[in-house]
Short mmCIF file of C-alpha atoms and ligand atoms in Angstrom, two decimals:
data_model
loop_
_atom_site.label_atom_id
_atom_site.label_comp_id
_atom_site.label_asym_id
_atom_site.label_seq_id
_atom_site.Cartn_x
_atom_site.Cartn_y
_atom_site.Cartn_z
CA UNK A 1 59.51 127.02 61.11
CA UNK A 2 58.96 130.27 64.17
CA UNK A 3 61.08 132.57 66.23
CA UNK A 4 62.33 132.51 69.76
CA UNK A 5 62.84 135.44 71.60
CA UNK A 6 64.22 136.13 74.98
CA UNK A 7 62.81 139.00 77.68
CA UNK A 8 65.64 139.59 79.66
CA UNK A 9 66.70 142.45 81.46
CA UNK A 10 69.72 141.26 84.45
CA UNK A 11 68.23 143.48 87.73
CA UNK A 12 65.74 142.01 88.95
CA UNK A 13 61.49 143.26 88.72
CA UNK A 14 61.62 145.37 85.55
CA UNK A 15 59.39 143.81 84.03
CA UNK A 16 60.31 140.98 82.70
CA UNK A 17 57.18 138.34 83.44
CA UNK A 18 54.68 141.34 81.99
CA UNK A 19 56.26 142.19 79.27
CA UNK A 20 56.73 138.53 78.38
CA UNK A 21 53.11 137.56 79.36
CA UNK A 22 52.21 141.19 77.47
CA UNK A 23 53.28 140.51 74.60
CA UNK A 24 52.58 137.23 74.29
CA UNK A 25 49.10 138.40 74.35
CA UNK A 26 49.10 141.48 71.96
CA UNK A 27 50.93 138.52 69.11
CA UNK A 28 47.89 136.01 70.14
CA UNK A 29 45.46 139.58 69.63
CA UNK A 30 47.30 139.31 66.26
CA UNK A 31 45.90 135.90 65.35
CA UNK A 32 50.18 134.50 66.27
CA UNK A 33 50.75 131.06 67.17
CA UNK A 34 52.59 132.00 70.94
CA UNK A 35 54.41 130.01 73.01
CA UNK A 36 55.55 131.65 76.09
CA UNK A 37 58.23 129.08 78.27
CA UNK A 38 58.63 130.63 81.93
CA UNK A 39 62.17 129.73 82.64
CA UNK A 40 62.79 131.30 86.22
CA UNK A 41 63.13 127.86 87.88
CA UNK A 42 62.03 127.75 91.80
CA UNK A 43 61.04 131.34 91.21
CA UNK A 44 57.15 131.21 88.35
CA UNK A 45 55.42 133.51 87.58
CA UNK A 46 53.81 133.74 84.15
CA UNK A 47 51.55 131.48 84.72
CA UNK A 48 50.43 133.80 87.71
CA UNK A 49 49.86 136.87 85.41
CA UNK A 50 48.08 134.95 82.83
CA UNK A 51 45.81 133.04 85.40
CA UNK A 52 46.74 129.77 84.19
CA UNK A 53 48.34 128.74 87.39
CA UNK A 54 45.52 126.23 88.66
CA UNK A 55 45.95 124.27 85.15
CA UNK A 56 50.05 122.96 85.63
CA UNK A 57 50.11 119.35 85.79
CA UNK A 58 53.47 119.13 84.03
CA UNK A 59 56.51 121.89 83.97
CA UNK A 60 59.29 122.66 82.18
CA UNK A 61 61.94 120.16 83.70
CA UNK A 62 59.50 116.85 83.78
CA UNK A 63 60.20 117.69 79.37
CA UNK A 64 63.95 118.08 79.88
CA UNK A 65 63.80 114.80 82.59
CA UNK A 66 61.22 113.38 80.85
CA UNK A 67 59.03 112.82 82.95
CA UNK A 68 56.15 113.49 80.13
CA UNK A 69 55.85 114.86 76.28
CA UNK A 70 56.59 118.27 75.41
CA UNK A 71 52.76 118.35 74.17
CA UNK A 72 51.45 117.43 77.32
CA UNK A 73 53.44 120.15 79.67
CA UNK A 74 52.05 122.83 77.68
CA UNK A 75 48.77 124.62 78.80
CA UNK A 76 46.39 125.84 76.68
CA UNK A 77 45.55 129.51 77.11
CA UNK A 78 41.84 130.72 78.38
CA UNK A 79 41.51 133.05 76.22
CA UNK A 80 43.94 132.32 72.63
CA UNK A 81 43.22 128.70 70.93
CA UNK A 82 46.61 129.42 69.96
CA UNK A 83 48.55 130.41 73.32
CA UNK A 84 50.76 128.43 75.09
CA UNK A 85 52.94 128.23 78.48
CA UNK A 86 55.42 125.75 78.96
CA UNK A 87 55.28 126.12 82.99
CA UNK A 88 58.80 127.51 85.75
CA UNK A 89 59.53 124.24 87.61
CA UNK A 90 58.17 125.22 91.51
CA UNK A 91 60.16 123.03 93.62
CA UNK A 92 62.98 121.18 91.37
CA UNK A 93 66.77 121.83 91.45
CA UNK A 94 67.75 125.10 89.47
CA UNK A 95 70.00 122.83 87.94
CA UNK A 96 68.02 119.81 86.11
CA UNK A 97 67.83 122.23 83.29
CA UNK A 98 70.55 122.37 80.98
CA UNK A 99 71.03 124.61 77.45
CA UNK A 100 70.95 121.29 75.33
CA UNK A 101 67.64 120.99 77.10
CA UNK A 102 66.64 124.08 75.98
CA UNK A 103 67.62 124.33 72.58
CA UNK A 104 65.48 120.87 72.16
CA UNK A 105 62.46 121.90 73.77
CA UNK A 106 62.33 125.40 71.60
CA UNK A 107 64.00 123.44 68.20
CA UNK A 108 61.12 121.80 68.67
CA UNK A 109 58.08 124.43 69.65
CA UNK A 110 59.30 125.98 66.48
CA UNK A 111 58.07 123.97 64.31
CA UNK A 112 54.55 124.10 65.44
CA UNK A 113 54.36 128.24 66.58
CA UNK A 114 55.47 131.42 65.49
CA UNK A 115 56.99 133.21 68.27
CA UNK A 116 58.84 131.35 71.46
CA UNK A 117 58.71 134.01 74.11
CA UNK A 118 60.78 133.13 76.77
CA UNK A 119 61.13 134.55 79.89
CA UNK A 120 64.07 135.05 81.62
CA UNK A 121 65.28 134.62 85.54
CA UNK A 122 67.22 137.38 86.49
CA UNK A 123 70.94 137.64 87.12
CA UNK A 124 73.50 136.52 84.60
CA UNK A 125 74.09 132.77 86.13
CA UNK A 126 72.75 129.29 84.97
CA UNK A 127 69.23 130.11 84.49
CA UNK A 128 70.47 132.72 82.44
CA UNK A 129 72.61 131.36 79.81
CA UNK A 130 69.81 128.52 79.33
CA UNK A 131 67.45 131.01 78.66
CA UNK A 132 69.07 132.25 75.56
CA UNK A 133 70.78 129.25 74.52
CA UNK A 134 68.04 128.78 72.07
CA UNK A 135 66.77 132.06 71.30
CA UNK A 136 67.22 133.94 67.86
CA UNK A 137 66.58 137.53 68.85
CA UNK A 138 66.72 139.50 71.97
CA UNK A 139 64.72 142.33 73.92
CA UNK A 140 66.84 143.77 77.16
CA UNK A 141 63.86 145.57 78.91
CA UNK A 142 65.53 148.29 81.79
CA UNK A 143 63.68 150.99 83.60
CA UNK A 144 64.57 154.71 83.87
CA UNK A 145 67.48 154.29 86.45
CA UNK A 146 70.79 154.03 86.54
CA UNK A 147 71.35 150.72 88.28
CA UNK A 148 68.48 148.80 85.99
CA UNK A 149 70.24 150.77 82.94
CA UNK A 150 73.49 149.92 84.01
CA UNK A 151 72.43 145.61 84.22
CA UNK A 152 71.31 145.98 81.59
CA UNK A 153 74.52 147.03 80.02
CA UNK A 154 76.51 143.77 81.63
CA UNK A 155 73.47 142.10 79.87
CA UNK A 156 73.96 144.27 76.36
CA UNK A 157 77.03 142.95 76.86
CA UNK A 158 76.86 138.98 77.04
CA UNK A 159 74.19 138.93 74.49
CA UNK A 160 76.57 139.94 71.81
CA UNK A 161 79.04 136.79 72.53
CA UNK A 162 75.64 134.28 71.96
CA UNK A 163 75.14 133.92 67.59
CA UNK A 164 72.33 135.94 67.43
CA UNK A 165 71.72 139.39 65.83
CA UNK A 166 71.47 142.50 68.02
CA UNK A 167 69.11 142.76 70.93
CA UNK A 168 67.03 145.34 71.07
CA UNK A 169 65.74 147.72 73.96
CA UNK A 170 62.34 148.81 75.94
CA UNK A 171 61.81 150.89 78.51
CA UNK A 172 59.74 150.46 80.79
CA UNK A 173 57.71 152.37 84.27
CA UNK A 174 58.52 155.68 83.04
CA UNK A 175 57.46 157.82 85.27
CA UNK A 176 55.97 161.51 83.35
CA UNK A 177 56.40 163.74 86.31
CA UNK A 178 59.78 162.10 87.28
CA UNK A 179 61.49 162.55 83.90
CA UNK A 180 60.07 166.48 83.32
CA UNK A 181 61.76 167.19 86.94
CA UNK A 182 65.65 165.35 85.95
CA UNK A 183 64.55 162.84 88.47
CA UNK A 184 64.61 160.38 85.87
CA UNK A 185 67.30 159.45 83.20
CA UNK A 186 65.61 160.70 79.83
CA UNK A 187 65.12 158.24 77.28
CA UNK A 188 67.17 159.61 74.77
CA UNK A 189 70.17 159.22 77.51
CA UNK A 190 69.69 155.63 78.04
CA UNK A 191 69.26 155.23 74.68
CA UNK A 192 72.92 156.94 74.28
CA UNK A 193 74.80 155.10 76.35
CA UNK A 194 72.99 151.24 75.03
CA UNK A 195 73.43 151.91 71.99
CA UNK A 196 70.59 149.18 70.46
CA UNK A 197 67.57 150.07 69.06
CA UNK A 198 64.46 150.74 71.01
CA UNK A 199 61.49 148.58 70.46
CA UNK A 200 59.58 150.49 72.70
CA UNK A 201 58.40 152.65 76.08
CA UNK A 202 55.48 151.87 78.68
CA UNK A 203 54.62 154.13 81.07
CA UNK A 204 54.36 153.12 84.97
CA UNK A 205 50.18 152.16 84.74
CA UNK A 206 48.11 151.26 88.03
CA UNK A 207 46.64 149.22 85.39
CA UNK A 208 49.43 146.74 84.75
CA UNK A 209 49.71 145.50 88.03
CA UNK A 210 45.47 145.78 89.08
CA UNK A 211 45.79 143.70 85.88
CA UNK A 212 48.64 140.72 86.18
CA UNK A 213 46.88 140.21 90.04
CA UNK A 214 42.84 139.49 87.84
CA UNK A 215 45.59 137.40 85.91
CA UNK A 216 44.48 138.54 83.39
CA UNK A 217 47.64 140.33 80.94
CA UNK A 218 46.36 144.07 80.75
CA UNK A 219 47.37 143.98 76.59
CA UNK A 220 43.47 142.00 77.12
CA UNK A 221 42.19 145.55 77.77
CA UNK A 222 41.47 147.69 75.04
CA UNK A 223 42.76 151.18 75.71
CA UNK A 224 45.20 152.47 78.33
CA UNK A 225 48.07 153.74 77.85
CA UNK A 226 50.24 150.41 79.00
CA UNK A 227 47.47 148.35 76.91
CA UNK A 228 48.45 150.45 73.59
CA UNK A 229 52.59 150.43 73.97
CA UNK A 230 52.29 146.58 74.72
CA UNK A 231 50.39 146.01 71.73
CA UNK A 232 52.66 148.49 69.72
CA UNK A 233 55.42 146.48 70.65
CA UNK A 234 54.41 142.72 68.38
CA UNK A 235 53.18 144.91 66.12
CA UNK A 236 57.00 146.15 66.00
CA UNK A 237 57.96 142.25 66.41
CA UNK A 238 55.84 141.96 63.43
CA UNK A 239 58.19 143.92 61.23
CA UNK A 240 55.16 147.65 61.21
CA UNK A 241 56.80 150.61 61.39
CA UNK A 242 54.90 152.05 64.38
CA UNK A 243 54.91 156.19 66.01
CA UNK A 244 56.23 156.02 69.59
CA UNK A 245 52.47 157.12 71.83
CA UNK A 246 53.50 159.59 73.67
CA UNK A 247 52.70 160.04 77.19
CA UNK A 248 50.90 163.02 78.02
CA UNK A 249 48.85 165.58 74.75
CA UNK A 250 51.96 167.29 74.63
CA UNK A 251 55.23 166.61 72.71
CA UNK A 252 58.71 167.21 74.96
CA UNK A 253 59.67 163.99 76.09
CA UNK A 254 58.96 161.99 73.25
CA UNK A 255 60.12 163.95 70.65
CA UNK A 256 63.82 163.23 69.97
CA UNK A 257 62.92 160.12 70.41
CA UNK A 258 61.15 159.74 67.89
CA UNK A 259 64.28 160.42 65.35
CA UNK A 260 65.84 157.02 67.25
CA UNK A 261 62.87 155.28 65.28
CA UNK A 262 63.15 157.54 62.00
CA UNK A 263 66.53 155.98 61.62
CA UNK A 264 65.84 152.14 61.52
CA UNK A 265 65.76 151.19 58.35
CA UNK B 1 143.47 125.58 53.10
CA UNK B 2 145.82 128.19 51.94
CA UNK B 3 143.95 131.53 51.64
CA UNK B 4 142.25 131.05 54.80
CA UNK B 5 140.25 134.02 54.85
CA UNK B 6 140.51 135.95 58.05
CA UNK B 7 136.84 135.29 60.01
CA UNK B 8 137.37 137.90 62.66
CA UNK B 9 138.64 141.20 62.39
CA UNK B 10 139.87 143.71 64.46
CA UNK B 11 139.87 147.69 64.27
CA UNK B 12 140.64 150.33 66.74
CA UNK B 13 138.51 153.04 67.74
CA UNK B 14 138.61 156.22 70.40
CA UNK B 15 136.50 153.90 72.85
CA UNK B 16 137.80 150.34 72.27
CA UNK B 17 138.69 147.79 69.86
CA UNK B 18 135.62 146.25 67.51
CA UNK B 19 135.31 143.11 66.38
CA UNK B 20 133.83 142.22 63.26
CA UNK B 21 132.28 138.66 62.80
CA UNK B 22 132.13 136.43 59.36
CA UNK B 23 128.73 136.08 59.13
CA UNK B 24 128.27 133.28 57.13
CA UNK B 25 130.81 130.61 58.59
CA UNK B 26 130.28 128.09 61.19
CA UNK B 27 129.94 128.80 65.32
CA UNK B 28 132.23 126.42 65.48
CA UNK B 29 135.12 128.09 63.28
CA UNK B 30 133.81 131.86 65.48
CA UNK B 31 134.89 130.28 68.48
CA UNK B 32 138.84 128.88 67.42
CA UNK B 33 139.57 131.92 66.33
CA UNK B 34 138.21 133.73 68.73
CA UNK B 35 140.42 131.83 70.73
CA UNK B 36 143.05 132.99 68.98
CA UNK B 37 143.08 136.68 68.69
CA UNK B 38 142.21 137.22 72.11
CA UNK B 39 145.06 135.87 72.96
CA UNK B 40 147.47 137.62 70.75
CA UNK B 41 145.81 140.60 71.14
CA UNK B 42 145.10 140.87 74.99
CA UNK B 43 146.53 144.01 76.53
CA UNK B 44 149.36 143.38 78.16
CA UNK B 45 148.89 143.24 82.72
CA UNK B 46 149.86 146.76 82.96
CA UNK B 47 148.18 148.62 80.33
CA UNK B 48 144.29 149.25 81.34
CA UNK B 49 141.57 147.70 80.11
CA UNK B 50 140.26 148.26 77.16
CA UNK B 51 136.09 147.66 75.94
CA UNK B 52 135.14 145.44 73.02
CA UNK B 53 132.13 146.19 70.50
CA UNK B 54 131.57 142.72 69.06
CA UNK B 55 129.75 143.44 65.46
CA UNK B 56 128.21 140.27 64.57
CA UNK B 57 126.39 142.12 60.67
CA UNK B 58 123.70 139.67 59.80
CA UNK B 59 124.51 136.40 62.48
CA UNK B 60 121.65 135.30 64.83
CA UNK B 61 123.47 134.61 67.40
CA UNK B 62 120.81 133.11 70.44
CA UNK B 63 121.25 134.33 74.26
CA UNK B 64 123.97 131.35 75.57
CA UNK B 65 126.16 131.61 72.63
CA UNK B 66 126.59 135.39 73.49
CA UNK B 67 127.52 134.65 76.96
CA UNK B 68 130.26 132.17 75.58
CA UNK B 69 131.55 134.38 73.06
CA UNK B 70 131.85 137.23 76.24
CA UNK B 71 133.84 134.45 78.02
CA UNK B 72 136.00 133.47 76.65
CA UNK B 73 136.41 137.40 75.41
CA UNK B 74 136.59 138.59 79.00
CA UNK B 75 138.20 135.11 80.19
CA UNK B 76 141.76 136.97 80.92
CA UNK B 77 140.17 140.70 82.79
CA UNK B 78 141.18 141.81 80.14
CA UNK B 79 138.64 142.91 77.90
CA UNK B 80 135.31 144.30 78.78
CA UNK B 81 132.19 142.99 76.07
CA UNK B 82 130.45 146.43 76.12
CA UNK B 83 127.44 145.30 73.62
CA UNK B 84 127.08 142.39 70.84
CA UNK B 85 125.22 143.53 68.21
CA UNK B 86 123.29 141.73 65.42
CA UNK B 87 121.14 143.63 62.20
CA UNK B 88 119.18 140.37 62.80
CA UNK B 89 116.20 139.62 65.16
CA UNK B 90 114.22 136.81 66.46
CA UNK B 91 110.70 136.42 64.32
CA UNK B 92 108.84 136.35 67.96
CA UNK B 93 110.86 139.55 69.32
CA UNK B 94 110.20 141.32 66.17
CA UNK B 95 106.64 141.03 66.95
CA UNK B 96 106.95 141.52 69.80
CA UNK B 97 108.22 144.79 69.00
CA UNK B 98 105.81 145.79 66.42
CA UNK B 99 102.80 144.92 68.35
CA UNK B 100 104.51 147.49 71.48
CA UNK B 101 104.39 149.94 69.58
CA UNK B 102 101.81 149.47 67.24
CA UNK B 103 98.29 151.25 67.21
CA UNK B 104 94.97 148.87 67.30
CA UNK B 105 92.03 150.17 66.52
CA UNK B 106 88.56 148.57 67.85
CA UNK B 107 85.47 149.78 66.82
CA UNK B 108 82.30 148.95 68.98
CA UNK B 109 81.13 149.65 72.79
CA UNK B 110 82.90 149.33 75.40
CA UNK B 111 79.45 147.78 77.60
CA UNK B 112 79.73 147.40 81.76
CA UNK B 113 81.76 144.48 82.82
CA UNK B 114 83.41 144.05 79.54
CA UNK B 115 87.36 144.89 79.57
CA UNK B 116 89.22 145.40 76.79
CA UNK B 117 93.31 144.77 76.95
CA UNK B 118 95.85 145.68 73.80
CA UNK B 119 99.39 145.75 73.33
CA UNK B 120 100.37 149.30 72.27
CA UNK B 121 98.69 152.47 71.75
CA UNK B 122 94.37 151.88 71.71
CA UNK B 123 91.88 153.98 69.39
CA UNK B 124 89.06 153.31 69.99
CA UNK B 125 86.35 153.84 68.11
CA UNK B 126 82.93 153.57 70.64
CA UNK B 127 81.97 154.67 73.84
CA UNK B 128 83.20 152.88 77.23
CA UNK B 129 80.18 152.59 79.35
CA UNK B 130 80.58 153.11 82.93
CA UNK B 131 81.79 149.70 84.47
CA UNK B 132 83.11 149.29 81.30
CA UNK B 133 87.31 149.13 81.28
CA UNK B 134 89.59 149.30 78.44
CA UNK B 135 93.27 148.96 79.24
CA UNK B 136 96.66 149.43 76.41
CA UNK B 137 100.21 149.21 77.78
CA UNK B 138 100.70 152.54 75.58
CA UNK B 139 97.60 155.87 74.93
CA UNK B 140 94.26 155.90 74.48
CA UNK B 141 92.34 157.41 72.22
CA UNK B 142 88.84 157.60 72.12
CA UNK B 143 86.64 158.48 69.61
CA UNK B 144 83.75 157.94 71.79
CA UNK B 145 82.31 158.94 75.24
CA UNK B 146 84.69 158.04 78.33
CA UNK B 147 82.42 156.72 80.89
CA UNK B 148 83.40 153.83 82.61
CA UNK B 149 87.61 153.16 83.70
CA UNK B 150 90.74 153.60 81.28
CA UNK B 151 94.09 152.96 81.88
CA UNK B 152 96.66 154.08 79.76
CA UNK B 153 101.20 152.90 80.39
CA UNK B 154 99.41 149.71 81.89
CA UNK B 155 103.49 147.93 82.68
CA UNK B 156 104.61 151.21 83.85
CA UNK B 157 104.29 154.29 81.10
CA UNK B 158 104.26 157.49 83.43
CA UNK B 159 104.24 158.67 80.24
CA UNK B 160 100.95 157.85 78.07
CA UNK B 161 98.32 159.62 77.97
CA UNK B 162 94.92 159.10 77.26
CA UNK B 163 92.59 161.77 75.28
CA UNK B 164 88.79 161.03 74.32
CA UNK B 165 86.51 163.08 72.49
CA UNK B 166 84.23 163.42 75.99
CA UNK B 167 85.08 162.38 79.08
CA UNK B 168 83.56 161.34 82.40
CA UNK B 169 84.85 158.52 83.81
CA UNK B 170 84.68 156.08 86.96
CA UNK B 171 88.40 156.20 87.26
CA UNK B 172 91.48 157.20 85.25
CA UNK B 173 94.57 155.05 85.40
CA UNK B 174 98.46 156.07 84.14
CA UNK B 175 100.59 153.09 85.00
CA UNK B 176 100.66 153.09 88.41
CA UNK B 177 98.79 156.72 89.48
CA UNK B 178 95.40 156.30 89.38
CA UNK B 179 92.48 159.34 89.48
CA UNK B 180 88.62 158.75 90.31
CA UNK B 181 85.81 161.15 89.94
CA UNK B 182 84.99 163.88 92.67
CA UNK B 183 82.05 162.43 94.56
CA UNK B 184 79.29 165.22 93.67
CA UNK B 185 78.03 164.99 90.19
CA UNK B 186 80.29 166.69 87.44
CA UNK B 187 80.01 167.65 84.41
CA UNK B 188 81.82 166.06 81.65
CA UNK B 189 85.20 167.28 79.30
CA UNK B 190 84.75 167.29 75.83
CA UNK B 191 88.10 167.26 73.68
CA UNK B 192 90.98 166.06 76.45
CA UNK B 193 92.73 164.96 77.61
CA UNK B 194 94.23 162.52 80.82
CA UNK B 195 97.89 163.19 81.77
CA UNK B 196 100.55 162.66 84.87
CA UNK B 197 101.75 165.72 85.57
CA UNK B 198 105.56 165.33 86.82
CA UNK B 199 105.08 168.73 89.18
CA UNK B 200 102.11 168.04 90.95
CA UNK B 201 102.99 164.22 90.75
CA UNK B 202 99.49 162.80 90.25
CA UNK B 203 97.01 162.35 87.19
CA UNK B 204 95.88 166.09 85.23
CA UNK B 205 93.88 166.39 82.76
CA UNK B 206 93.78 169.69 80.15
CA UNK B 207 92.46 170.43 76.60
CA UNK B 208 94.08 168.52 74.31
CA UNK B 209 96.50 170.74 72.62
CA UNK B 210 98.24 170.87 75.72
CA UNK B 211 99.72 166.84 74.54
CA UNK B 212 101.53 168.48 71.40
CA UNK B 213 104.53 170.60 73.88
CA UNK B 214 104.14 167.51 76.84
CA UNK B 215 104.08 164.98 74.50
CA UNK B 216 105.33 163.58 71.84
CA UNK B 217 102.21 162.49 70.22
CA UNK B 218 103.43 160.99 66.62
CA UNK B 219 106.77 159.97 68.37
CA UNK B 220 104.92 157.43 70.16
CA UNK B 221 106.88 154.91 67.80
CA UNK B 222 110.28 155.88 68.42
CA UNK B 223 109.93 156.39 71.93
CA UNK B 224 109.30 152.61 72.48
CA UNK B 225 112.04 152.05 69.59
CA UNK B 226 113.89 153.55 73.55
CA UNK B 227 112.12 151.48 76.02
CA UNK B 228 112.97 148.91 74.17
N1 ATP C 1 54.61 149.14 83.06
C1 ATP C 1 54.47 148.40 84.31
N2 ATP C 1 53.35 149.47 85.46
C2 ATP C 1 53.18 149.61 86.64
N3 ATP C 1 53.85 148.24 87.41
C3 ATP C 1 54.28 147.68 86.14
C4 ATP C 1 54.56 148.33 85.49
N4 ATP C 1 55.68 146.97 84.68
C5 ATP C 1 55.75 145.74 85.23
N5 ATP C 1 54.86 146.47 86.75
C6 ATP C 1 55.33 145.89 87.60
O1 ATP C 1 57.41 145.87 88.36
C7 ATP C 1 56.35 144.31 89.69
C8 ATP C 1 57.75 143.09 88.99
O2 ATP C 1 57.38 143.62 87.44
P1 ATP C 1 58.04 141.44 86.37
O3 ATP C 1 57.26 140.63 88.04
O4 ATP C 1 57.33 141.49 85.37
O5 ATP C 1 59.91 142.32 86.42
P2 ATP C 1 60.24 140.87 86.16
O6 ATP C 1 61.17 141.70 85.29
O7 ATP C 1 59.69 139.53 85.81
O8 ATP C 1 61.17 140.75 87.95
P3 ATP C 1 62.13 138.70 88.40
O9 ATP C 1 63.30 139.44 87.57
O10 ATP C 1 61.89 138.88 89.98
O11 ATP C 1 61.90 137.64 87.45
C9 ATP C 1 55.33 144.10 89.17
O12 ATP C 1 54.52 144.21 90.41
C10 ATP C 1 55.17 144.33 87.87
O13 ATP C 1 53.30 144.93 87.64
MG1 MG C 2 59.76 137.71 86.05
#
């Protein structure tokens, strides 16, 4: 029986889709069976970042409206046998997807896959409700900006009403020099306000954008910092204890954060 | 019936009369007896009007029944009813009373967009994040960081106050007063409280210690007994 994890944020453009693609890829690298679901109806992206755009025939709305079987709509990844994508619809009416439809799809996928990673649209409307409906766990993505943290807080409040465990946090697009000058919120400060467990931090890395443009998620690269960060997150999802990678070759910013991991059982 | 028990006893005091009404007989009997008693003891035209207290003991009367008794007593305009007292109240009333004087302890984080409202005092063990809001009809005690909005005395109690381990709020509200954070980036304060300063006619923030002489923190219950 697999586990469904929704990647959400509230605010748009903070890296939900990038995170979904890379966590999925990293879990596949570790020989897990993974299915990615894009629930951003009308603004689908996940297929592009995964480099699978050209292979789409059916989408999630076709499945819900029974124009095809779930299996027919799943696109197999180029690189991994057990990595699949259920793409969002690009044109259909958003109201086609329902929470019941989502729950059904996810429970079917759980029979076959170890992890179902659900890419959530921005906002707190129906699209969000659909994305979280069938999820067992949630990962909240934020950037070190006030407005992004505020929206993450709002989302965490909404997730607490759902029947799932406390969400975990990814802080994305950290820029070390800004952090040092005090131009960005400190990691400690963000964790203190949101008071949920941190599952990883990812630096702002041009490689991420380059990789996404090529349709080759950055997690496939052996050595880039962002790649290591995503693979570490995947290991933590599997339950391993992995220390936070330092952003630079000195302690500094992350020194204090380590104790948050120490506190986790 | 020979030895008919006296259902209404009258006692004169310096301020007027007190009517003690038997607490076990039927209500109809009380009404009958009251007509008679009033007719007998009503002051004469030239005597001053007398004020009357009615003591019901353990009898419960509805508002309508109370009005009926009042009408009988004041019929000839020789008596006025000062009060009707009973040692029993309805369950709902008691609960409402209790709620208003209770302290509600809540342990969680109030996040952006969330509102926590309680009747009575609020003891929050946790933070109020920016964009979150807590509201209480009584005082608010926060063992945590207050970053959002706190509204004490929400139904009009200007004596209510807000105390927090740390506060850097978006807004403080007490009864109908509102104060907001300054537009410049200011530091928060530790172990302070917000309360209405009558002289300045606005909310001020002060050290927690001032509560001991400006507000009777521990007698919140009594205060609300008085306010009803
Ligand atoms: N760690 C990173 N370093 C550099 N660029 C990043 C990083 N994470 C995300 N980006 C870039 O930020 C942009 C937005 O990312 P993404 O599309 O994943 O966000 P999103 O939250 O899914 O957006 P939306 O709300 O529109 O769905 C993309 O151009 C992506 O390449
Ligand atoms: Mg997206």
